[in-house]
CSV table of C-alpha atoms in Angstrom, one decimal:
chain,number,residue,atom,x,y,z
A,1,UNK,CA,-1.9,-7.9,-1.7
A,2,UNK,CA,-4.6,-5.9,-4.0
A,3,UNK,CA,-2.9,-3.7,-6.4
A,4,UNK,CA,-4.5,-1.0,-7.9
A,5,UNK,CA,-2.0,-0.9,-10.9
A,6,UNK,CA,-3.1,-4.4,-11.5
A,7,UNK,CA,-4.7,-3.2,-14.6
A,8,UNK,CA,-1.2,-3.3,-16.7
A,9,UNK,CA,0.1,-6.5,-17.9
A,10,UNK,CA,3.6,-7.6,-19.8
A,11,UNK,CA,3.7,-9.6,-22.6
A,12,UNK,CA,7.4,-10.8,-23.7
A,13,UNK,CA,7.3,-12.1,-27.1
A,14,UNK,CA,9.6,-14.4,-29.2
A,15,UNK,CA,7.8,-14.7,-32.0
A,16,UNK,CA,6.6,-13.0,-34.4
A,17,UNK,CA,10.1,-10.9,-34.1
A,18,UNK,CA,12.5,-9.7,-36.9
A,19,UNK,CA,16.3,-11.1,-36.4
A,20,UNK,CA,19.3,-9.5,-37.7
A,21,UNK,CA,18.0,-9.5,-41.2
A,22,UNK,CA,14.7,-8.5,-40.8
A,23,UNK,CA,13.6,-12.0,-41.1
A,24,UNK,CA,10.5,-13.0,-39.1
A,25,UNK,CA,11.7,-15.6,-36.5
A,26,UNK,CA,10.7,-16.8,-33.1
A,27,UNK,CA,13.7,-16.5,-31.1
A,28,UNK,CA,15.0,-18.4,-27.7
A,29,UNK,CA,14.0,-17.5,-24.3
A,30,UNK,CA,16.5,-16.0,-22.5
A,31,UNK,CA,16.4,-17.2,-18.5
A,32,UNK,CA,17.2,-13.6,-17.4
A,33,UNK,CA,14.8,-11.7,-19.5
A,34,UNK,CA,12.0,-14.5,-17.5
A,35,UNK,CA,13.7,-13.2,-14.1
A,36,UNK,CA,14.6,-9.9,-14.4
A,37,UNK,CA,11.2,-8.6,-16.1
A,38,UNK,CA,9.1,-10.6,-13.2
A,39,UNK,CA,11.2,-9.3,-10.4
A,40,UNK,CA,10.9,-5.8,-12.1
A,41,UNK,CA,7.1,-6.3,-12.7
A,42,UNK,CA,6.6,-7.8,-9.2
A,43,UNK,CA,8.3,-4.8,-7.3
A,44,UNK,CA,6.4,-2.6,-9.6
A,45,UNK,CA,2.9,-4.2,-8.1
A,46,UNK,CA,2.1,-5.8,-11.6
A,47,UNK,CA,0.1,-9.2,-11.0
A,48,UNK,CA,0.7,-10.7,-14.8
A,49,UNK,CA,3.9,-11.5,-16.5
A,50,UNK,CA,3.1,-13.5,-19.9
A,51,UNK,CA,6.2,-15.5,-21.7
A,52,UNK,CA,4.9,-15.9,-25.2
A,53,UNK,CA,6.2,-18.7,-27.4
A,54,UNK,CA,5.0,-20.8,-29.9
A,55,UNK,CA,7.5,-23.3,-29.7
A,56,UNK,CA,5.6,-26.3,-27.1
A,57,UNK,CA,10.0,-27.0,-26.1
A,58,UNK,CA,10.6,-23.4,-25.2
A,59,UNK,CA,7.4,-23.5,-23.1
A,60,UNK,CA,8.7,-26.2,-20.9
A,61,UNK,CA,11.5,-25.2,-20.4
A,62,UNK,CA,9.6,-21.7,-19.2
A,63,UNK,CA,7.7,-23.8,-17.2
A,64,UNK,CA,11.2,-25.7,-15.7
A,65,UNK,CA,12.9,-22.6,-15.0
A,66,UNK,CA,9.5,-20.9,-13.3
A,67,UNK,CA,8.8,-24.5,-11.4
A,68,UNK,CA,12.6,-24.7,-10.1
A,69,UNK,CA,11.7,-21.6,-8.4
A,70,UNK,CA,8.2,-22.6,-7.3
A,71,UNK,CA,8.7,-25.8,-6.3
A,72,UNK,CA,12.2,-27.2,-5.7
A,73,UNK,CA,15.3,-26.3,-3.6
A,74,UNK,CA,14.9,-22.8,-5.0
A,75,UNK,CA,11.8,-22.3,-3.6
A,76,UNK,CA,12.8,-22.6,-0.2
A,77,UNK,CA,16.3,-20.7,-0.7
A,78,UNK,CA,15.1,-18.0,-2.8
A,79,UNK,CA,11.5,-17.2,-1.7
A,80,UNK,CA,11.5,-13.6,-2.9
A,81,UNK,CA,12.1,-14.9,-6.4
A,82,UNK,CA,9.5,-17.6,-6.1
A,83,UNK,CA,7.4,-14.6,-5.3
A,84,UNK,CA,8.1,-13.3,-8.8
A,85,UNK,CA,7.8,-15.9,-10.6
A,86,UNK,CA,4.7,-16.6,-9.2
A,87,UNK,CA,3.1,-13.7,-11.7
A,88,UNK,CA,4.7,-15.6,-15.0
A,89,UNK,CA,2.0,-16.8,-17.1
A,90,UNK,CA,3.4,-19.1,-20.4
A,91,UNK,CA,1.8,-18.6,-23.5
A,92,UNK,CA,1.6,-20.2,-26.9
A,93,UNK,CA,0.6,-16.7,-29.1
A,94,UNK,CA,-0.7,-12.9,-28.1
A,95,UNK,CA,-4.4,-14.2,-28.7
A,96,UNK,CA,-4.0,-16.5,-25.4
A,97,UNK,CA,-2.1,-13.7,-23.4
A,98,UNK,CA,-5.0,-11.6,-24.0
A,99,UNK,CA,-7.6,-13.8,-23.0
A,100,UNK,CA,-6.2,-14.6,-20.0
A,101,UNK,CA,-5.7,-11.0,-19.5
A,102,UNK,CA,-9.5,-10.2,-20.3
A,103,UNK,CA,-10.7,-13.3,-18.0
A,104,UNK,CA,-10.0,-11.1,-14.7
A,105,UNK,CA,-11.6,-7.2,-16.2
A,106,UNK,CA,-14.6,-6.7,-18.1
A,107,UNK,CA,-13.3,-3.9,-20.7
A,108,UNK,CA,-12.0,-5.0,-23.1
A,109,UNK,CA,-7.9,-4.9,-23.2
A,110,UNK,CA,-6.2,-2.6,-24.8
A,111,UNK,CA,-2.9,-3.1,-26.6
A,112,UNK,CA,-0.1,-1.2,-26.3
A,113,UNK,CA,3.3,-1.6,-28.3
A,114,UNK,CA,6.6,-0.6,-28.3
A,115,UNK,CA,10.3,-0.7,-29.1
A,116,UNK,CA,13.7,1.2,-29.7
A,117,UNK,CA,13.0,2.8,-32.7
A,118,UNK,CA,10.8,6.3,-32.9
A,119,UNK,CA,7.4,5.9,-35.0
A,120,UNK,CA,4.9,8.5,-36.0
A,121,UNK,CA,1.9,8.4,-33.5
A,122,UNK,CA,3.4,7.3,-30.2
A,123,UNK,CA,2.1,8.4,-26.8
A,124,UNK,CA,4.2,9.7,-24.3
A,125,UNK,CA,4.8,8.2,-20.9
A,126,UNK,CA,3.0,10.6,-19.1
A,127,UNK,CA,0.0,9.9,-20.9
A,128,UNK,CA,0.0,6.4,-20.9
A,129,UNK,CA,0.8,6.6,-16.9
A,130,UNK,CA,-2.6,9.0,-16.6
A,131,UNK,CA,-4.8,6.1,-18.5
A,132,UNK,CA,-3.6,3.5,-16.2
A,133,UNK,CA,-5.3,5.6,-13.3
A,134,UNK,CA,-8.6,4.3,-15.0
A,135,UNK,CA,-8.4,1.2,-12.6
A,136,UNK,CA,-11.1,-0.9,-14.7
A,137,UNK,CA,-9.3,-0.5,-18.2
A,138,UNK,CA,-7.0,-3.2,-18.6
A,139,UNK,CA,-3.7,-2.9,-20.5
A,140,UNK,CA,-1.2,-5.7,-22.3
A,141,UNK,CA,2.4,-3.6,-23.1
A,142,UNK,CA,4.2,-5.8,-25.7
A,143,UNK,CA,7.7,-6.3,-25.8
A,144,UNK,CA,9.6,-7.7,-28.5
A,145,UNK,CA,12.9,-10.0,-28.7
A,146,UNK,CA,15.1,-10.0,-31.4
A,147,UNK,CA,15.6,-7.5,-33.4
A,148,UNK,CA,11.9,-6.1,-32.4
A,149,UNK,CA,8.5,-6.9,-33.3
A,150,UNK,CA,7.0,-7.2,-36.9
A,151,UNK,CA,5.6,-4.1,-38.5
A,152,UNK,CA,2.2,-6.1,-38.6
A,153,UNK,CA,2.5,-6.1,-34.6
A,154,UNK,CA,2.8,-2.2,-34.5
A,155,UNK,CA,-0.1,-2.1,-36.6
A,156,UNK,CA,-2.2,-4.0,-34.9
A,157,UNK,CA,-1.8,-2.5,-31.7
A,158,UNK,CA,-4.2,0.1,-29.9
A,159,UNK,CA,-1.6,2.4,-28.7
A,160,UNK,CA,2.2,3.0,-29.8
A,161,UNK,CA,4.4,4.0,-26.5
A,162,UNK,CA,7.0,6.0,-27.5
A,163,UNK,CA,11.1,4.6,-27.5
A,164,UNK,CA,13.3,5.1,-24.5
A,165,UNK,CA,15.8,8.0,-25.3
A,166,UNK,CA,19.3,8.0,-24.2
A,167,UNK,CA,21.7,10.2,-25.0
A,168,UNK,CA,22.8,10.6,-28.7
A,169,UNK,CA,22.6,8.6,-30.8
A,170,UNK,CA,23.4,5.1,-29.5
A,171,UNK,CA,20.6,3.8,-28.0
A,172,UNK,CA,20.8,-0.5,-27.0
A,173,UNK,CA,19.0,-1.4,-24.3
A,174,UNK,CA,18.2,-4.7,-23.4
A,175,UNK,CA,14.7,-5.4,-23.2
A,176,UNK,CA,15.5,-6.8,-19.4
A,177,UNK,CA,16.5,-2.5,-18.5
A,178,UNK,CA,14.3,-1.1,-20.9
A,179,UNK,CA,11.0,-3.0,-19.3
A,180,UNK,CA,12.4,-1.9,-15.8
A,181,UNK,CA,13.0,1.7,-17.1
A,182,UNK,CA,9.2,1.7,-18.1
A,183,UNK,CA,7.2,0.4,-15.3
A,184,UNK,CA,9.4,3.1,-13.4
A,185,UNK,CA,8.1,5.7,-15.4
A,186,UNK,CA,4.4,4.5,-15.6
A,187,UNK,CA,3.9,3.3,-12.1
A,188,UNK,CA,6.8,4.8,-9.1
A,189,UNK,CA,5.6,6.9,-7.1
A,190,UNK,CA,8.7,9.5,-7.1
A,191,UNK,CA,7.9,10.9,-10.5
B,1,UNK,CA,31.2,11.9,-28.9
B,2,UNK,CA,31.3,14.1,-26.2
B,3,UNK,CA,28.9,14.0,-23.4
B,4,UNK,CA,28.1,16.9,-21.0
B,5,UNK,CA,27.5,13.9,-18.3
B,6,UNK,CA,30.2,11.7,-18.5
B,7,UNK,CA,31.2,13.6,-14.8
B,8,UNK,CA,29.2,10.3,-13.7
B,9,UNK,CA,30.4,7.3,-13.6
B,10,UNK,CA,29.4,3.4,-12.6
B,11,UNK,CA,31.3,1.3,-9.8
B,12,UNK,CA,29.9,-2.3,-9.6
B,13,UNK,CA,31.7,-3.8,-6.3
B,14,UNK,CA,31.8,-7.7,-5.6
B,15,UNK,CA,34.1,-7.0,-2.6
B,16,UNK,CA,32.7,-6.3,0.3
B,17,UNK,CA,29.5,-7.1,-0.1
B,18,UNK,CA,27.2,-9.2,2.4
B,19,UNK,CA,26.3,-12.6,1.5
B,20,UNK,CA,22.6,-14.2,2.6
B,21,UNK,CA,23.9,-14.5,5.9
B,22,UNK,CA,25.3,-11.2,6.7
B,23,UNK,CA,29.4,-12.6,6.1
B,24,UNK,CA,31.4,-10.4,4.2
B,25,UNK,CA,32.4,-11.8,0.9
B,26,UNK,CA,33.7,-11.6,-3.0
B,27,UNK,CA,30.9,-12.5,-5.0
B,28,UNK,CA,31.6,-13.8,-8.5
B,29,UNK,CA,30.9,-11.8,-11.5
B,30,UNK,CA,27.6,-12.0,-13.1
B,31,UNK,CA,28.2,-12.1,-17.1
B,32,UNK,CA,24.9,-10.3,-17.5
B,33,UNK,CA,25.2,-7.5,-14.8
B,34,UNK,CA,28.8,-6.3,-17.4
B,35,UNK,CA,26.5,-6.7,-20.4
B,36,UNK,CA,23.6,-4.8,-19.1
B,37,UNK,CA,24.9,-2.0,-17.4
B,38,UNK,CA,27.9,-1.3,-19.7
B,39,UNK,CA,24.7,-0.9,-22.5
B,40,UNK,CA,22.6,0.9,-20.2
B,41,UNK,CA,25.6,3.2,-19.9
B,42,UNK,CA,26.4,3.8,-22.6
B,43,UNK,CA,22.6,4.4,-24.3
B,44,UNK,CA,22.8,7.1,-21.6
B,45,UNK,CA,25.9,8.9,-21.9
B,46,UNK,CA,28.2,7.5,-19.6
B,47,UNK,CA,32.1,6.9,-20.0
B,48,UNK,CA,33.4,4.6,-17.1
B,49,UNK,CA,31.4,1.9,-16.4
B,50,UNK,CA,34.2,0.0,-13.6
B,51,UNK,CA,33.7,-3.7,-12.6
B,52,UNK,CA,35.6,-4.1,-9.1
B,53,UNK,CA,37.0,-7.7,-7.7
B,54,UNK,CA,39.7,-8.6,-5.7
B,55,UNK,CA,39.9,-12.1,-7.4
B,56,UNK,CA,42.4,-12.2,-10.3
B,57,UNK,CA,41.0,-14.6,-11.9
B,58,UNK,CA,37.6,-13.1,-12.1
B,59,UNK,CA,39.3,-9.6,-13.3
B,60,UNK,CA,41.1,-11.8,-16.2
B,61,UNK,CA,37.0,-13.3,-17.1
B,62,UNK,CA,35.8,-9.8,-17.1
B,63,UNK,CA,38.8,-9.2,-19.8
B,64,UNK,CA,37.5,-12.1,-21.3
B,65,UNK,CA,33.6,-10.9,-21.8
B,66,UNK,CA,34.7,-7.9,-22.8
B,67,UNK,CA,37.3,-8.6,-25.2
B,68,UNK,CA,35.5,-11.1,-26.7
B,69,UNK,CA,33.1,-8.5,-28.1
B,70,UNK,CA,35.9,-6.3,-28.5
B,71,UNK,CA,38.4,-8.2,-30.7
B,72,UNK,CA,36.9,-11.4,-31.6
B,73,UNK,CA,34.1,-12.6,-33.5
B,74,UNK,CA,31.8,-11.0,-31.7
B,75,UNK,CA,33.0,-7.1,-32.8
B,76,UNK,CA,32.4,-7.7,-36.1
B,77,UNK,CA,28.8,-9.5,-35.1
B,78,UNK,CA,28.0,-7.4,-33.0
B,79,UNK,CA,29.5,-3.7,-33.3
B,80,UNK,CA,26.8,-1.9,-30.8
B,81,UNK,CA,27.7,-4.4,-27.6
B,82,UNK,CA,31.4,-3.6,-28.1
B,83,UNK,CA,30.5,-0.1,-28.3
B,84,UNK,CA,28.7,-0.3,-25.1
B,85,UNK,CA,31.9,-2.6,-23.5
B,86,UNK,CA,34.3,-0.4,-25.1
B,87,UNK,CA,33.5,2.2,-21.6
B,88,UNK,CA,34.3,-1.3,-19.2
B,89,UNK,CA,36.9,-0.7,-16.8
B,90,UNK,CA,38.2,-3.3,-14.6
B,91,UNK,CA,39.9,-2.9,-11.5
B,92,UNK,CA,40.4,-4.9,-8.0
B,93,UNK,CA,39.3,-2.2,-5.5
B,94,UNK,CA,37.5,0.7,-4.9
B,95,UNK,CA,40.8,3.1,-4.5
B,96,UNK,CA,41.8,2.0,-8.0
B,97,UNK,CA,38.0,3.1,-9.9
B,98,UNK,CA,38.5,6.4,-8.0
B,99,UNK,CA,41.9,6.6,-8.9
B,100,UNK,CA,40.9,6.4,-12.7
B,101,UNK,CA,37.9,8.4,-12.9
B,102,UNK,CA,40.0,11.3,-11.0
B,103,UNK,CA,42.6,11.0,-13.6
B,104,UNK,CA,39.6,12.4,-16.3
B,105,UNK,CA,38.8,15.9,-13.9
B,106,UNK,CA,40.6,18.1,-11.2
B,107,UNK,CA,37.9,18.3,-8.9
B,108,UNK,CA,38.2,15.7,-6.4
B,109,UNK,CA,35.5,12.9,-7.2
B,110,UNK,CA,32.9,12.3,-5.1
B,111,UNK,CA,31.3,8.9,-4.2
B,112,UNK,CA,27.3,8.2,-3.9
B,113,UNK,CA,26.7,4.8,-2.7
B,114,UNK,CA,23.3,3.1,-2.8
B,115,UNK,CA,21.4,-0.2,-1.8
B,116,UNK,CA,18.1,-1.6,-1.9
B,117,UNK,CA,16.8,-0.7,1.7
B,118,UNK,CA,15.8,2.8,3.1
B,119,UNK,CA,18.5,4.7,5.4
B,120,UNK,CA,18.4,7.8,7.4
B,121,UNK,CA,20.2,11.0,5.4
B,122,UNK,CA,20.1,9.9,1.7
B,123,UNK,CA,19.6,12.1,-1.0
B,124,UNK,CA,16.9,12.0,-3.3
B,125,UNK,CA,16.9,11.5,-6.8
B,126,UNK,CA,15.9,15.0,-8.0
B,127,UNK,CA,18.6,16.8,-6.0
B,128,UNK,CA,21.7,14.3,-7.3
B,129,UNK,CA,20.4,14.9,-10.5
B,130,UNK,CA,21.0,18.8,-10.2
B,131,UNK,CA,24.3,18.1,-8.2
B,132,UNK,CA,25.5,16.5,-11.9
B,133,UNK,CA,24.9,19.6,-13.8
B,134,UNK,CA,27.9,21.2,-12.2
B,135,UNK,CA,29.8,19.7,-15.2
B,136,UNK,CA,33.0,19.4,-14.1
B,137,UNK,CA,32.6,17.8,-10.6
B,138,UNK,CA,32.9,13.9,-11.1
B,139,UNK,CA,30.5,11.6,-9.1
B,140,UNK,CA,31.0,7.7,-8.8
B,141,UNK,CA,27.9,6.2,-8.3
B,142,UNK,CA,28.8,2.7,-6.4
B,143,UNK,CA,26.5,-0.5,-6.9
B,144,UNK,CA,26.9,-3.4,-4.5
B,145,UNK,CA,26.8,-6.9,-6.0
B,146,UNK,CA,25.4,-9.9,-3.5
B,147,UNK,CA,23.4,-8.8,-0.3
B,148,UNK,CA,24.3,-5.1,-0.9
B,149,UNK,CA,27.5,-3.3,0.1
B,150,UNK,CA,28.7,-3.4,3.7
B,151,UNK,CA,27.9,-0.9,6.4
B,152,UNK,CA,31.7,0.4,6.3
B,153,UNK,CA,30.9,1.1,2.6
B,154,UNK,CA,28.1,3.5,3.5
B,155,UNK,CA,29.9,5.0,6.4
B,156,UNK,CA,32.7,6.3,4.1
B,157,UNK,CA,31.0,7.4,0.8
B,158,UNK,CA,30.3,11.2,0.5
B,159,UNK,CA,26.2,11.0,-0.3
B,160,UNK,CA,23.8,8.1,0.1
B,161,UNK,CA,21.3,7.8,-2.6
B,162,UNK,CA,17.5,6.8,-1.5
B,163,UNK,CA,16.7,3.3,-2.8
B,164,UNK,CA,13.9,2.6,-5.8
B,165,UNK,CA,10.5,2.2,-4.1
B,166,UNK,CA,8.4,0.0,-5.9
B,167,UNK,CA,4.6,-0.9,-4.9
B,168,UNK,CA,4.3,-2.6,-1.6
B,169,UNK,CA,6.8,-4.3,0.0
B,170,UNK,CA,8.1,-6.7,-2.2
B,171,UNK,CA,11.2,-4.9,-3.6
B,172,UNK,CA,14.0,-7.0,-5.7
B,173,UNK,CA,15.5,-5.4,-8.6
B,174,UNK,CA,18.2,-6.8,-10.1
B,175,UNK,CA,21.0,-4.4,-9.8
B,176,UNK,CA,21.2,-4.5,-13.9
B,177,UNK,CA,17.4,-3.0,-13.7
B,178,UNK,CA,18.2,-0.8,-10.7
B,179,UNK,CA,21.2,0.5,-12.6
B,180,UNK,CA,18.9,1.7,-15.9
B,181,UNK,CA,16.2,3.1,-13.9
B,182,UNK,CA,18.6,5.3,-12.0
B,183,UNK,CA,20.5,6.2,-14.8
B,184,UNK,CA,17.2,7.0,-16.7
B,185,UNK,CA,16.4,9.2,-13.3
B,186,UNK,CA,19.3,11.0,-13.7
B,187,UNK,CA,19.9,11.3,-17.1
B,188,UNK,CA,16.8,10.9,-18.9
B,189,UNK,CA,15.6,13.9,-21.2
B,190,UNK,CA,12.4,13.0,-20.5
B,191,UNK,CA,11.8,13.9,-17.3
């Protein structure tokens, strides 16, 4: 099915992430971050789902839990999730993410980063949602893991997406809602 | 801290629910579903989050999970998930969730029921957002677990809420990203 929201991507990444102490670590996949952010991205139209680890280990067993899917008895029991796990692409670091991201446009891709915490110079939602409209513009939207990506990430990036709000001041979302929360925002067509 | 939208509240119902082939069942509880919608809650204001089985056994694991972050090691590890379980409520039927939540208000609560697939006379999200401004009139919003809640379900609950649309036709959410999107719709500032 052609997709003409094809242009935005989603890059998971485990490393480079702070932990609890602000320590730069590349942390474990989680299985249901891999299947709840490609079913999201897959009923949102998105054709690229990139699972970026360093460690070679934590790549096969991305590539296990993607192949069970593809391949095995869950292929044939679950085909709708075989379907989403179809768009997972695994990844050693951003640089390969973005290259295979650039090998299907011919402008160059643009960054865009984000995370729970506000930061001077973010754009808004509805902004970001009008410049995916430019069909030919291709953009990556990194998520972080742990305790969120490094400050060298953020600046980095092209854009800055501004933090999900909730209401007061608690505000923990896992990445799995959050990423679902967003391509809602940037891509349904009820808003 | 008190919230003008705590008049809405979260049902997650493994009983009855269809399984794959259309049999009415008890599913078992999904550790991650608890987690992910008690935090999506609470990040958006919410009070009740209720977890409904039949199963005894599965009502004492749900005590478990949550207690574990609650008491255990894990409340001191972790203070912001046992904020976000603290609003868990776990009960073994429908009756029992309404029973509780009309405990909190004197208006009698109404129920909005919801599922993946499109169905004649459901309510959009812009209008049940209004509907929750009238403070004091408490609205459980049930979530089905498995292949979605039965047909009896819909039949008796006071409004049906239109599913997420995504792009195209492939549409499967997990109920943990369906739940923060349509909190988010409902709730969100932003909007």
């Amino acid at each position: 099915m052609a997709s003409d929201r094809s242009n935005l991507a989603i890059a998971l990444l485990h490393h480079p992430v702070y932990n609890k102490r602000r320590e730069v670590v590349t942390t474990a996949l989680t299985n249901l971050d891999l299947h709840d952010i490609a079913r999201s991205s897959r009923t949102f139209g998105l054709e690229r789902f990139y699972i970026v680890t360093p460690s070679a280990d934590q790549r096969n067993l991305a590539r296990r839990i993607t192949g069970h899917w593809q391949e095995g008895w869950g292929a044939g029991y679950n085909p709708d999730r075989r379907e989403a796990l179809g768009i997972v692409r695994i990844c050693p670091d951003l640089e390969s993410a973005l290259s295979e991201l650039q090998s299907a446009f011919s402008k160059p891709v643009r960054t865009v980063i984000t995370g729970a915490t506000q930061r001077p110079g973010s754009i808004g939602f509805p902004l970001f949602r009008e410049m995916l409209s430019e069909n030919d513009q291709p953009y990556l939207l990194m998520l972080g893991t742990g305790w969120g990506l490094t400050d060298a990430c953020f600046a980095a990036a092209d854009y800055l997406l501004e933090p999900i709000a909730g209401r007061g001041s608690y505000n923990h979302l896992p990445v799995r809602s959050a990423a679902a929360i967003m391509l809602d925002r940037l891509i349904s067509q009820q808003q």
